[in-house]
Short mmCIF file of C-alpha atoms in Angstrom, two decimals:
data_model
loop_
_atom_site.label_atom_id
_atom_site.label_comp_id
_atom_site.label_asym_id
_atom_site.label_seq_id
_atom_site.Cartn_x
_atom_site.Cartn_y
_atom_site.Cartn_z
CA MET A 260 -14.55 11.27 -10.29
CA LYS A 261 -11.24 11.56 -8.34
CA ILE A 262 -8.56 8.63 -8.57
CA GLY A 263 -6.00 8.14 -5.85
CA PHE A 264 -2.72 6.10 -6.36
CA VAL A 265 -0.69 4.26 -4.20
CA SER A 266 2.67 3.01 -5.73
CA LEU A 267 4.78 0.33 -4.02
CA GLY A 268 7.88 -1.34 -4.78
CA CYS A 269 11.12 -0.61 -7.12
CA PRO A 270 11.47 2.27 -9.49
CA LYS A 271 10.65 0.04 -12.45
CA ASN A 272 7.10 -0.29 -10.98
CA GLN A 273 7.02 3.27 -10.28
CA LEU A 274 7.41 4.01 -13.99
CA ASP A 275 4.41 1.83 -14.68
CA THR A 276 2.53 3.87 -12.21
CA GLU A 277 3.52 7.05 -14.27
CA VAL A 278 2.19 5.67 -17.36
CA MET A 279 -1.09 4.57 -15.87
CA LEU A 280 -1.34 8.18 -14.39
CA HIS A 281 -0.82 9.84 -17.80
CA GLU A 282 -3.64 7.52 -19.36
CA ILE A 283 -6.00 8.31 -16.52
CA ALA A 284 -5.13 12.06 -16.68
CA THR A 285 -5.79 11.95 -20.54
CA ALA A 286 -9.15 10.32 -20.09
CA GLY A 287 -10.15 13.35 -17.80
CA TYR A 288 -10.11 12.02 -14.59
CA GLU A 289 -8.79 14.23 -11.64
CA ILE A 290 -5.73 12.63 -9.75
CA THR A 291 -5.71 13.36 -5.97
CA ALA A 292 -2.91 12.69 -3.63
CA GLU A 293 -5.34 12.24 -0.75
CA GLU A 294 -6.65 8.79 -0.51
CA THR A 295 -9.61 10.03 1.61
CA GLU A 296 -10.78 12.35 -1.02
CA ALA A 297 -10.68 9.58 -3.79
CA ASP A 298 -13.60 7.73 -5.34
CA ILE A 299 -11.36 5.02 -6.67
CA VAL A 300 -7.98 4.19 -5.42
CA ILE A 301 -5.42 2.31 -7.51
CA ILE A 302 -2.81 0.26 -5.74
CA ASN A 303 0.23 -0.75 -7.93
CA THR A 304 1.74 -3.58 -6.03
CA CYS A 305 5.18 -5.48 -5.72
CA ALA A 306 5.35 -9.17 -4.81
CA PHE A 307 9.20 -9.95 -5.12
CA ILE A 308 9.48 -11.22 -1.66
CA GLU A 309 7.29 -12.00 1.47
CA SER A 310 7.79 -8.46 2.98
CA ALA A 311 6.64 -6.83 -0.25
CA LYS A 312 3.43 -9.10 -0.61
CA LYS A 313 2.68 -8.25 3.06
CA GLU A 314 3.06 -4.47 2.31
CA ALA A 315 0.85 -4.64 -0.59
CA ILE A 316 -1.90 -6.71 1.31
CA ASP A 317 -1.73 -4.41 4.21
CA ASN A 318 -2.25 -1.41 1.97
CA ILE A 319 -5.24 -2.99 0.35
CA ILE A 320 -6.71 -3.71 3.51
CA ASP A 321 -6.15 -0.30 4.87
CA ILE A 322 -7.69 1.40 1.79
CA GLY A 323 -10.51 -1.01 2.23
CA TRP A 324 -11.38 0.52 5.46
CA LEU A 325 -12.08 3.77 3.60
CA LYS A 326 -14.45 1.84 1.43
CA GLU A 327 -16.39 0.55 4.24
CA ASN A 328 -16.30 3.72 6.43
CA ARG A 329 -16.00 6.57 4.06
CA SER A 330 -16.94 7.50 0.52
CA LEU A 331 -14.49 5.51 -1.41
CA LYS A 332 -16.39 3.52 -4.30
CA GLY A 333 -13.72 1.06 -5.52
CA ILE A 334 -10.37 -0.45 -5.26
CA ILE A 335 -8.10 -1.49 -8.32
CA VAL A 336 -5.13 -3.60 -7.88
CA THR A 337 -2.38 -3.67 -10.46
CA GLY A 338 1.07 -4.89 -10.69
CA CYS A 339 3.10 -7.77 -9.43
CA LEU A 340 0.93 -9.15 -6.71
CA SER A 341 -2.22 -9.24 -9.14
CA GLU A 342 -0.08 -10.91 -11.64
CA ARG A 343 1.39 -13.58 -9.33
CA TYR A 344 -1.86 -14.30 -7.58
CA ARG A 345 -4.37 -13.80 -10.31
CA ASP A 346 -6.42 -16.60 -9.28
CA SER A 347 -6.97 -15.68 -5.70
CA ILE A 348 -7.10 -12.05 -5.46
CA PHE A 349 -10.72 -11.67 -5.57
CA GLU A 350 -11.28 -14.47 -3.34
CA GLU A 351 -8.65 -13.61 -0.74
CA LEU A 352 -9.42 -9.79 -0.77
CA PRO A 353 -13.11 -9.30 -1.33
CA GLU A 354 -12.63 -5.40 -1.09
CA VAL A 355 -10.83 -5.35 -4.41
CA ASP A 356 -13.15 -4.49 -7.33
CA ALA A 357 -10.59 -4.72 -10.23
CA VAL A 358 -7.35 -6.45 -11.03
CA LEU A 359 -4.95 -5.81 -13.94
CA GLY A 360 -1.94 -7.94 -14.56
CA VAL A 361 1.58 -6.40 -15.44
CA GLY A 362 0.76 -6.69 -19.18
CA SER A 363 -2.58 -4.89 -18.85
CA ILE A 364 -1.44 -1.50 -17.34
CA HIS A 365 -2.96 0.10 -20.79
CA ASN A 366 -6.37 -1.09 -19.70
CA ILE A 367 -6.38 1.07 -16.56
CA VAL A 368 -9.09 3.40 -17.95
CA ASP A 369 -11.47 0.57 -18.84
CA ALA A 370 -10.99 -0.95 -15.33
CA ILE A 371 -11.81 2.51 -13.76
CA LYS A 372 -15.06 2.57 -16.00
CA ALA A 373 -15.95 -0.88 -15.05
CA VAL A 374 -15.76 -0.02 -11.28
CA GLU A 375 -17.78 3.18 -11.96
CA ARG A 376 -20.55 1.02 -13.35
CA GLY A 377 -20.34 -1.27 -10.34
CA GLU A 378 -18.99 -4.13 -12.09
CA ARG A 379 -15.86 -6.39 -11.36
CA TYR A 380 -12.99 -6.29 -13.80
CA SER A 381 -10.00 -8.26 -14.46
CA SER A 382 -7.26 -8.19 -17.51
CA TYR A 383 -4.24 -10.45 -17.79
CA GLU A 384 -2.83 -9.68 -21.17
CA PRO A 385 0.65 -11.69 -21.91
CA ASN A 386 3.10 -10.13 -19.63
CA ASP A 387 5.74 -9.74 -22.31
CA CYS A 388 3.49 -7.93 -24.69
CA VAL A 389 3.07 -4.72 -22.78
CA LYS A 390 4.23 -1.57 -24.54
CA LEU A 391 7.53 -0.23 -23.32
CA GLY A 392 7.80 3.32 -22.71
CA GLY A 393 5.16 5.83 -23.42
CA ASP A 394 3.95 9.07 -22.30
CA ARG A 395 3.85 9.37 -18.41
CA VAL A 396 3.39 11.75 -15.42
CA LEU A 397 6.59 12.03 -13.35
CA THR A 398 6.07 11.21 -9.71
CA THR A 399 9.85 12.07 -8.92
CA PRO A 400 10.98 15.46 -8.36
CA ASP A 401 11.48 17.94 -11.46
CA HIS A 402 15.15 17.45 -11.54
CA ALA A 403 15.25 13.52 -11.41
CA ALA A 404 13.63 10.69 -13.43
CA TYR A 405 13.93 6.93 -14.10
CA LEU A 406 14.01 5.64 -17.49
CA LYS A 407 13.31 2.10 -18.26
CA ILE A 408 15.41 0.55 -20.89
CA ALA A 409 14.11 -3.05 -20.97
CA GLU A 410 11.59 -5.22 -19.30
CA GLY A 411 11.53 -8.74 -17.99
CA CYS A 412 14.36 -11.27 -17.12
CA ASP A 413 15.97 -14.31 -18.54
CA ASN A 414 18.60 -14.94 -15.51
CA ARG A 415 16.39 -17.40 -13.76
CA CYS A 416 17.89 -17.03 -10.39
CA THR A 417 16.62 -20.04 -8.30
CA TYR A 418 15.20 -17.75 -5.57
CA CYS A 419 13.40 -15.25 -7.96
CA ALA A 420 9.85 -15.08 -9.12
CA ILE A 421 10.33 -12.08 -11.34
CA PRO A 422 10.70 -13.92 -14.82
CA SER A 423 7.36 -15.58 -14.10
CA ILE A 424 5.78 -12.19 -13.36
CA ARG A 425 7.39 -9.79 -15.75
CA GLY A 426 8.16 -12.31 -18.82
CA LYS A 427 11.15 -12.48 -20.84
CA PHE A 428 13.75 -9.98 -21.04
CA ARG A 429 13.25 -7.55 -24.03
CA SER A 430 15.07 -4.38 -24.71
CA ARG A 431 13.78 -0.95 -26.14
CA PRO A 432 15.30 0.33 -29.28
CA ILE A 433 18.16 2.79 -28.61
CA GLU A 434 16.34 5.49 -30.67
CA ASP A 435 13.16 5.17 -28.47
CA ILE A 436 15.05 5.48 -25.37
CA VAL A 437 16.89 8.56 -26.78
CA ALA A 438 13.87 10.12 -27.63
CA GLU A 439 12.30 9.76 -24.15
CA ALA A 440 15.60 11.02 -22.51
CA LYS A 441 15.26 14.22 -24.70
CA GLN A 442 11.87 14.61 -23.65
CA LEU A 443 13.00 14.28 -19.90
CA GLU A 444 15.55 16.88 -20.59
CA GLY A 445 12.87 19.41 -21.96
CA LEU A 446 11.11 18.81 -18.63
CA GLY A 447 14.18 19.99 -16.57
CA VAL A 448 15.57 16.62 -15.56
CA LYS A 449 19.10 16.85 -14.27
CA GLU A 450 19.74 13.27 -13.21
CA LEU A 451 18.48 10.26 -15.33
CA THR A 452 18.81 6.81 -13.86
CA LEU A 453 18.66 4.00 -16.27
CA VAL A 454 16.83 0.96 -14.99
CA ALA A 455 15.77 -2.63 -16.01
CA GLN A 456 15.82 -5.93 -14.21
CA ASP A 457 19.48 -6.37 -15.76
CA VAL A 458 20.72 -3.10 -17.50
CA THR A 459 23.96 -5.03 -18.65
CA ARG A 460 22.05 -7.37 -20.63
CA TYR A 461 20.52 -4.42 -22.61
CA GLY A 462 20.42 -4.89 -26.46
CA ILE A 463 21.23 -8.47 -26.73
CA ASP A 464 17.73 -9.57 -27.76
CA LEU A 465 17.54 -6.61 -30.45
CA TYR A 466 21.25 -6.31 -31.65
CA GLY A 467 22.81 -9.69 -30.82
CA GLU A 468 25.22 -8.00 -28.46
CA TYR A 469 25.37 -5.88 -25.33
CA LYS A 470 24.74 -2.26 -26.18
CA LEU A 471 24.71 -0.57 -22.83
CA ALA A 472 27.81 1.25 -23.63
CA GLU A 473 26.43 2.57 -26.85
CA LEU A 474 23.21 3.49 -25.27
CA LEU A 475 24.86 5.69 -22.69
CA HIS A 476 27.09 7.14 -25.40
CA ALA A 477 23.80 8.03 -27.55
CA ILE A 478 21.88 9.70 -24.61
CA THR A 479 24.83 11.96 -23.83
CA GLU A 480 25.36 12.76 -27.34
CA ALA A 481 21.63 13.77 -27.91
CA THR A 482 21.06 15.46 -24.54
CA LYS A 483 22.82 17.74 -22.18
CA ILE A 484 21.48 16.04 -19.06
CA PRO A 485 24.42 16.43 -16.58
CA TRP A 486 24.17 13.19 -14.59
CA VAL A 487 23.37 9.76 -16.14
CA ARG A 488 23.41 6.84 -13.60
CA ILE A 489 23.04 2.96 -14.30
CA LEU A 490 21.42 0.66 -11.67
CA TYR A 491 21.14 -3.16 -11.60
CA CYS A 492 24.30 -4.48 -13.52
CA TYR A 493 25.44 -8.04 -13.43
CA PRO A 494 29.04 -8.94 -13.22
CA ASP A 495 29.30 -11.55 -15.89
CA LYS A 496 28.11 -8.82 -18.39
CA ILE A 497 30.21 -5.86 -17.76
CA THR A 498 32.20 -5.43 -20.94
CA ASP A 499 35.31 -3.40 -21.59
CA SER A 500 33.49 -1.01 -23.68
CA LEU A 501 30.99 -0.18 -20.80
CA ILE A 502 33.97 0.29 -18.44
CA ALA A 503 35.65 2.64 -21.04
CA GLU A 504 32.42 4.55 -21.61
CA MET A 505 31.93 5.11 -17.74
CA ARG A 506 35.62 6.07 -17.53
CA ASP A 507 35.74 8.43 -20.33
CA ASN A 508 32.34 10.02 -20.44
CA ASP A 509 32.15 12.84 -17.83
CA ARG A 510 28.28 12.73 -17.68
CA VAL A 511 28.03 9.04 -16.98
CA LEU A 512 28.34 8.72 -13.14
CA LYS A 513 31.23 6.70 -11.73
CA TYR A 514 28.55 4.68 -9.72
CA ILE A 515 27.60 1.08 -10.33
CA ASP A 516 25.14 -1.30 -8.70
CA LEU A 517 26.19 -4.79 -8.74
CA PRO A 518 23.69 -7.23 -6.99
CA LEU A 519 26.27 -9.86 -6.24
CA GLN A 520 24.02 -11.93 -3.80
CA HIS A 521 26.90 -14.15 -2.60
CA ILE A 522 30.65 -14.85 -3.06
CA SER A 523 30.68 -18.59 -2.21
CA ASP A 524 30.87 -20.53 -5.44
CA LYS A 525 28.78 -23.28 -3.95
CA MET A 526 26.04 -20.72 -3.26
CA LEU A 527 26.35 -18.76 -6.37
CA ARG A 528 25.63 -22.30 -8.32
CA ARG A 529 22.77 -22.98 -5.98
CA MET A 530 21.25 -19.49 -6.63
CA ASN A 531 22.16 -20.10 -10.52
CA ARG A 532 24.02 -16.88 -10.66
CA HIS A 533 26.17 -16.54 -13.86
CA GLY A 534 29.83 -15.77 -13.12
CA GLY A 535 31.58 -17.38 -10.16
CA SER A 536 33.69 -15.77 -7.38
CA GLU A 537 36.63 -15.26 -9.51
CA LYS A 538 34.79 -13.51 -12.23
CA ILE A 539 33.24 -11.30 -9.43
CA LYS A 540 36.67 -10.33 -8.01
CA GLU A 541 38.07 -9.74 -11.43
CA VAL A 542 35.43 -7.37 -12.44
CA ILE A 543 35.52 -5.39 -9.12
CA ALA A 544 39.43 -5.10 -9.46
CA LYS A 545 39.09 -4.04 -13.26
CA LEU A 546 36.48 -1.44 -12.21
CA ARG A 547 38.61 -0.07 -9.51
CA LYS A 548 41.62 0.16 -11.67
CA GLU A 549 40.05 1.79 -14.75
CA ILE A 550 37.82 4.16 -12.84
CA PRO A 551 39.65 4.92 -9.59
CA ASP A 552 36.78 7.17 -8.02
CA ILE A 553 34.08 4.52 -8.85
CA VAL A 554 31.31 3.90 -6.21
CA ILE A 555 30.19 0.29 -6.10
CA ARG A 556 27.00 -0.56 -4.36
CA THR A 557 26.01 -4.21 -3.97
CA THR A 558 23.45 -6.48 -2.11
CA PHE A 559 23.74 -10.06 -0.63
CA ILE A 560 21.39 -12.74 0.35
CA VAL A 561 22.03 -14.53 3.69
CA GLY A 562 20.30 -17.78 4.87
CA PHE A 563 19.87 -19.22 1.24
CA PRO A 564 19.20 -22.89 1.56
CA GLY A 565 22.39 -24.89 2.41
CA GLU A 566 24.31 -21.85 3.35
CA THR A 567 26.85 -23.22 6.07
CA GLU A 568 28.74 -21.13 8.61
CA GLU A 569 31.87 -21.66 6.48
CA ASP A 570 29.86 -20.11 3.48
CA PHE A 571 28.67 -17.19 5.54
CA GLU A 572 32.15 -16.62 6.86
CA GLU A 573 33.64 -16.59 3.27
CA LEU A 574 31.14 -13.74 2.57
CA CYS A 575 31.97 -11.83 5.70
CA GLU A 576 35.70 -11.89 4.75
CA PHE A 577 34.88 -10.76 1.26
CA VAL A 578 32.98 -7.70 2.42
CA LYS A 579 35.91 -6.92 4.86
CA GLU A 580 38.37 -7.23 2.03
CA THR A 581 36.28 -5.55 -0.66
CA ARG A 582 35.11 -2.64 1.31
CA PHE A 583 32.07 -1.86 -0.91
CA GLU A 584 31.02 1.94 -0.68
CA HIS A 585 27.36 0.82 -0.24
CA MET A 586 25.92 -2.44 0.70
CA GLY A 587 22.72 -3.88 1.65
CA ALA A 588 21.94 -7.41 3.15
CA PHE A 589 18.71 -9.33 2.91
CA THR A 590 17.38 -12.58 4.52
CA TYR A 591 16.50 -15.28 2.14
CA SER A 592 12.61 -15.23 1.30
CA ARG A 593 11.20 -18.58 0.53
CA GLU A 594 9.01 -17.81 -2.44
CA GLU A 595 6.48 -20.54 -3.91
CA GLY A 596 6.97 -21.19 -7.56
CA THR A 597 10.73 -20.80 -7.52
CA PRO A 598 13.18 -23.70 -7.70
CA ALA A 599 14.67 -22.76 -4.30
CA TYR A 600 11.33 -23.10 -2.54
CA ASP A 601 11.92 -27.05 -2.57
CA PHE A 602 15.59 -26.92 -1.98
CA PRO A 603 16.57 -29.11 1.16
CA ASP A 604 18.45 -27.55 4.02
CA GLN A 605 16.23 -24.61 4.62
CA ILE A 606 17.76 -22.21 7.06
CA ASP A 607 16.20 -21.27 10.54
CA GLU A 608 14.69 -17.73 10.40
CA GLN A 609 16.63 -16.63 13.53
CA ILE A 610 19.89 -17.78 11.84
CA LYS A 611 19.03 -15.93 8.96
CA GLN A 612 18.45 -12.70 10.88
CA ASP A 613 21.56 -13.14 12.96
CA ARG A 614 23.66 -13.33 9.82
CA CYS A 615 21.95 -10.51 8.26
CA ASP A 616 22.76 -8.35 11.36
CA ILE A 617 26.43 -9.54 11.47
CA LEU A 618 26.96 -8.48 7.84
CA MET A 619 25.21 -5.19 8.32
CA ARG A 620 27.26 -4.29 11.38
CA LEU A 621 30.46 -5.07 9.27
CA GLN A 622 29.29 -2.60 6.42
CA MET A 623 28.16 0.14 8.96
CA GLN A 624 31.88 0.21 10.28
CA ILE A 625 33.15 0.36 6.64
CA ASP A 626 30.50 3.11 5.89
CA ALA A 627 31.51 5.16 9.04
CA GLU A 628 35.20 4.99 8.00
CA ARG A 629 34.62 5.77 4.47
CA ASN A 630 32.39 8.77 5.58
CA GLU A 631 35.20 10.13 7.95
CA LYS A 632 37.58 10.31 4.94
CA LEU A 633 35.03 12.38 2.92
CA VAL A 634 34.98 14.98 5.99
CA HIS A 635 36.53 18.53 4.91
CA LYS A 636 36.32 17.51 1.34
CA THR A 637 34.63 19.63 -1.18
CA ILE A 638 32.04 17.82 -3.28
CA LYS A 639 29.49 18.52 -6.04
CA VAL A 640 25.98 18.07 -4.81
CA LEU A 641 22.54 18.03 -6.70
CA CYS A 642 20.12 19.96 -4.39
CA GLU A 643 16.97 18.17 -3.73
CA ASP A 644 15.08 20.25 -1.32
CA TYR A 645 14.98 22.34 2.13
CA ASP A 646 14.40 20.42 5.35
CA VAL A 647 12.53 22.58 7.65
CA VAL A 648 13.23 20.64 10.83
CA SER A 649 17.07 20.75 10.57
CA GLU A 650 16.87 24.14 8.64
CA THR A 651 19.28 22.96 6.10
CA TYR A 652 19.20 22.11 2.49
CA TYR A 653 19.93 18.32 1.26
CA GLY A 654 20.95 16.54 -1.89
CA ARG A 655 23.21 13.94 -3.24
CA SER A 656 26.54 13.56 -4.70
CA TYR A 657 27.27 11.25 -7.62
CA MET A 658 28.20 8.63 -4.83
CA ASP A 659 24.51 8.28 -3.69
CA ALA A 660 21.77 6.98 -5.68
CA PRO A 661 18.10 8.26 -5.21
CA GLU A 662 16.03 6.79 -2.49
CA ILE A 663 18.70 4.11 -1.43
CA ASP A 664 21.91 5.69 -0.41
CA GLY A 665 22.75 8.68 1.99
CA LYS A 666 22.30 12.20 1.46
CA VAL A 667 24.48 15.35 2.08
CA PHE A 668 22.79 18.08 4.43
CA PHE A 669 24.22 21.69 3.96
CA THR A 670 23.54 25.32 5.04
CA ALA A 671 23.67 28.08 2.55
CA LYS A 672 23.76 31.95 2.95
CA LYS A 673 21.59 32.27 -0.14
CA LYS A 674 18.39 30.58 -1.26
CA ILE A 675 19.02 27.22 -3.21
CA LYS A 676 16.53 26.08 -5.83
CA PRO A 677 15.84 22.35 -5.98
CA GLY A 678 17.72 21.01 -9.07
CA THR A 679 20.76 23.18 -8.73
CA PHE A 680 24.15 21.84 -8.45
CA VAL A 681 25.96 23.17 -5.43
CA THR A 682 29.45 22.86 -4.20
CA VAL A 683 29.73 21.68 -0.66
CA LYS A 684 32.28 21.79 1.94
CA THR A 685 31.64 18.83 4.43
CA ASP A 686 32.03 19.41 8.11
CA TYR A 687 31.30 16.16 9.72
CA ALA A 688 29.64 12.71 9.06
CA GLU A 689 26.47 11.49 10.84
CA ASP A 690 25.51 7.81 10.11
CA TYR A 691 25.23 7.45 6.39
CA ASP A 692 25.00 11.10 5.89
CA LEU A 693 27.41 14.00 5.35
CA ILE A 694 26.65 17.56 6.96
CA GLY A 695 28.44 20.70 5.61
CA HIS A 696 27.97 24.10 4.07
CA ALA A 697 27.71 25.66 0.75
CA ALA A 698 31.21 26.77 -0.45
CA GLU A 699 31.50 30.48 -1.27
#
């Protein structure tokens, strides 16, 4: 019996996929990367916003074609889509044979066995009771891995369905995370990226205080992993101790992801974001003062209900003034089951898209100017692989997170193994990427 896997959504979802892959392999099933060869395909879905739901449904329908026209015997749907729409998956998507909620990922082998027997199967254990951590099969390159330090969310932003899907926020103990980091080091991981819905909240439920700084210190004390990166930090929870750890610990990358979503105080209140515009500006100023070479990534939502032209103009001016190293903009997605779904003053879709385009054009200019300043500089790059089309190696500097930021393409006179750190002299910039050559 061959099992295929499609994993959609964020790195946190990818980690659930890796845990399920390990349980499937341990049970003796063969895992195949080719869906056309599989007897059963498992689709681990995202359902955060409308586009993610559409991607998940499209994948289910596409795989369903294999069931009708090839030898595929069954489809199992897991993850956020099955959790969020548990009452309608079988009815709306009859090609699906089994569904698991986010609290039931450890029942994946039972689901496979049920499908083998020709039975329909569903399991929805409480979403906040799933075991955190555990053995997994890495789906990232050998030199990089994600490590989930917490699950769930308590922030209750008015546009977000994650708390209802993933449950309340709960941290893993420091010793548990450190033990996994040591295992990953043993597998050759050179870059470890810590993820959670809100990494800055880490520890408050277990220890009564924010413990991200202590966790970073413990990981770098217990391992020799060269790069440790953090994603998804909230400005109101960035402590002086976290800033100090990032500043003073050479192996904690000077990179921070702050999903700010807006800068207008009116919009921040409507979104139920914690910490207003002054707090956001204060934290950014402190980060840049204490860590001069820090790279700040952020995301913004445009077209949220009630966003006026004045609110949007305030956001544009903030982006111009702050000059984020990386920025993404998204149109507001109206999600049923969230408070904002019923808000008055919903914005026209075309206006949303126009605002998103304007904001991204602003950032593209900022990115171009920033990259030009990096030309003819020498930077440290973690080599990821060789690109046969351009006949160059590529990798990332500390300034670029996996999968979401730019890359550094470079030539070299000798063969470079993926996972090797290389000193690269940049020659020119192209869009979001840098192009250069390995320094002698």
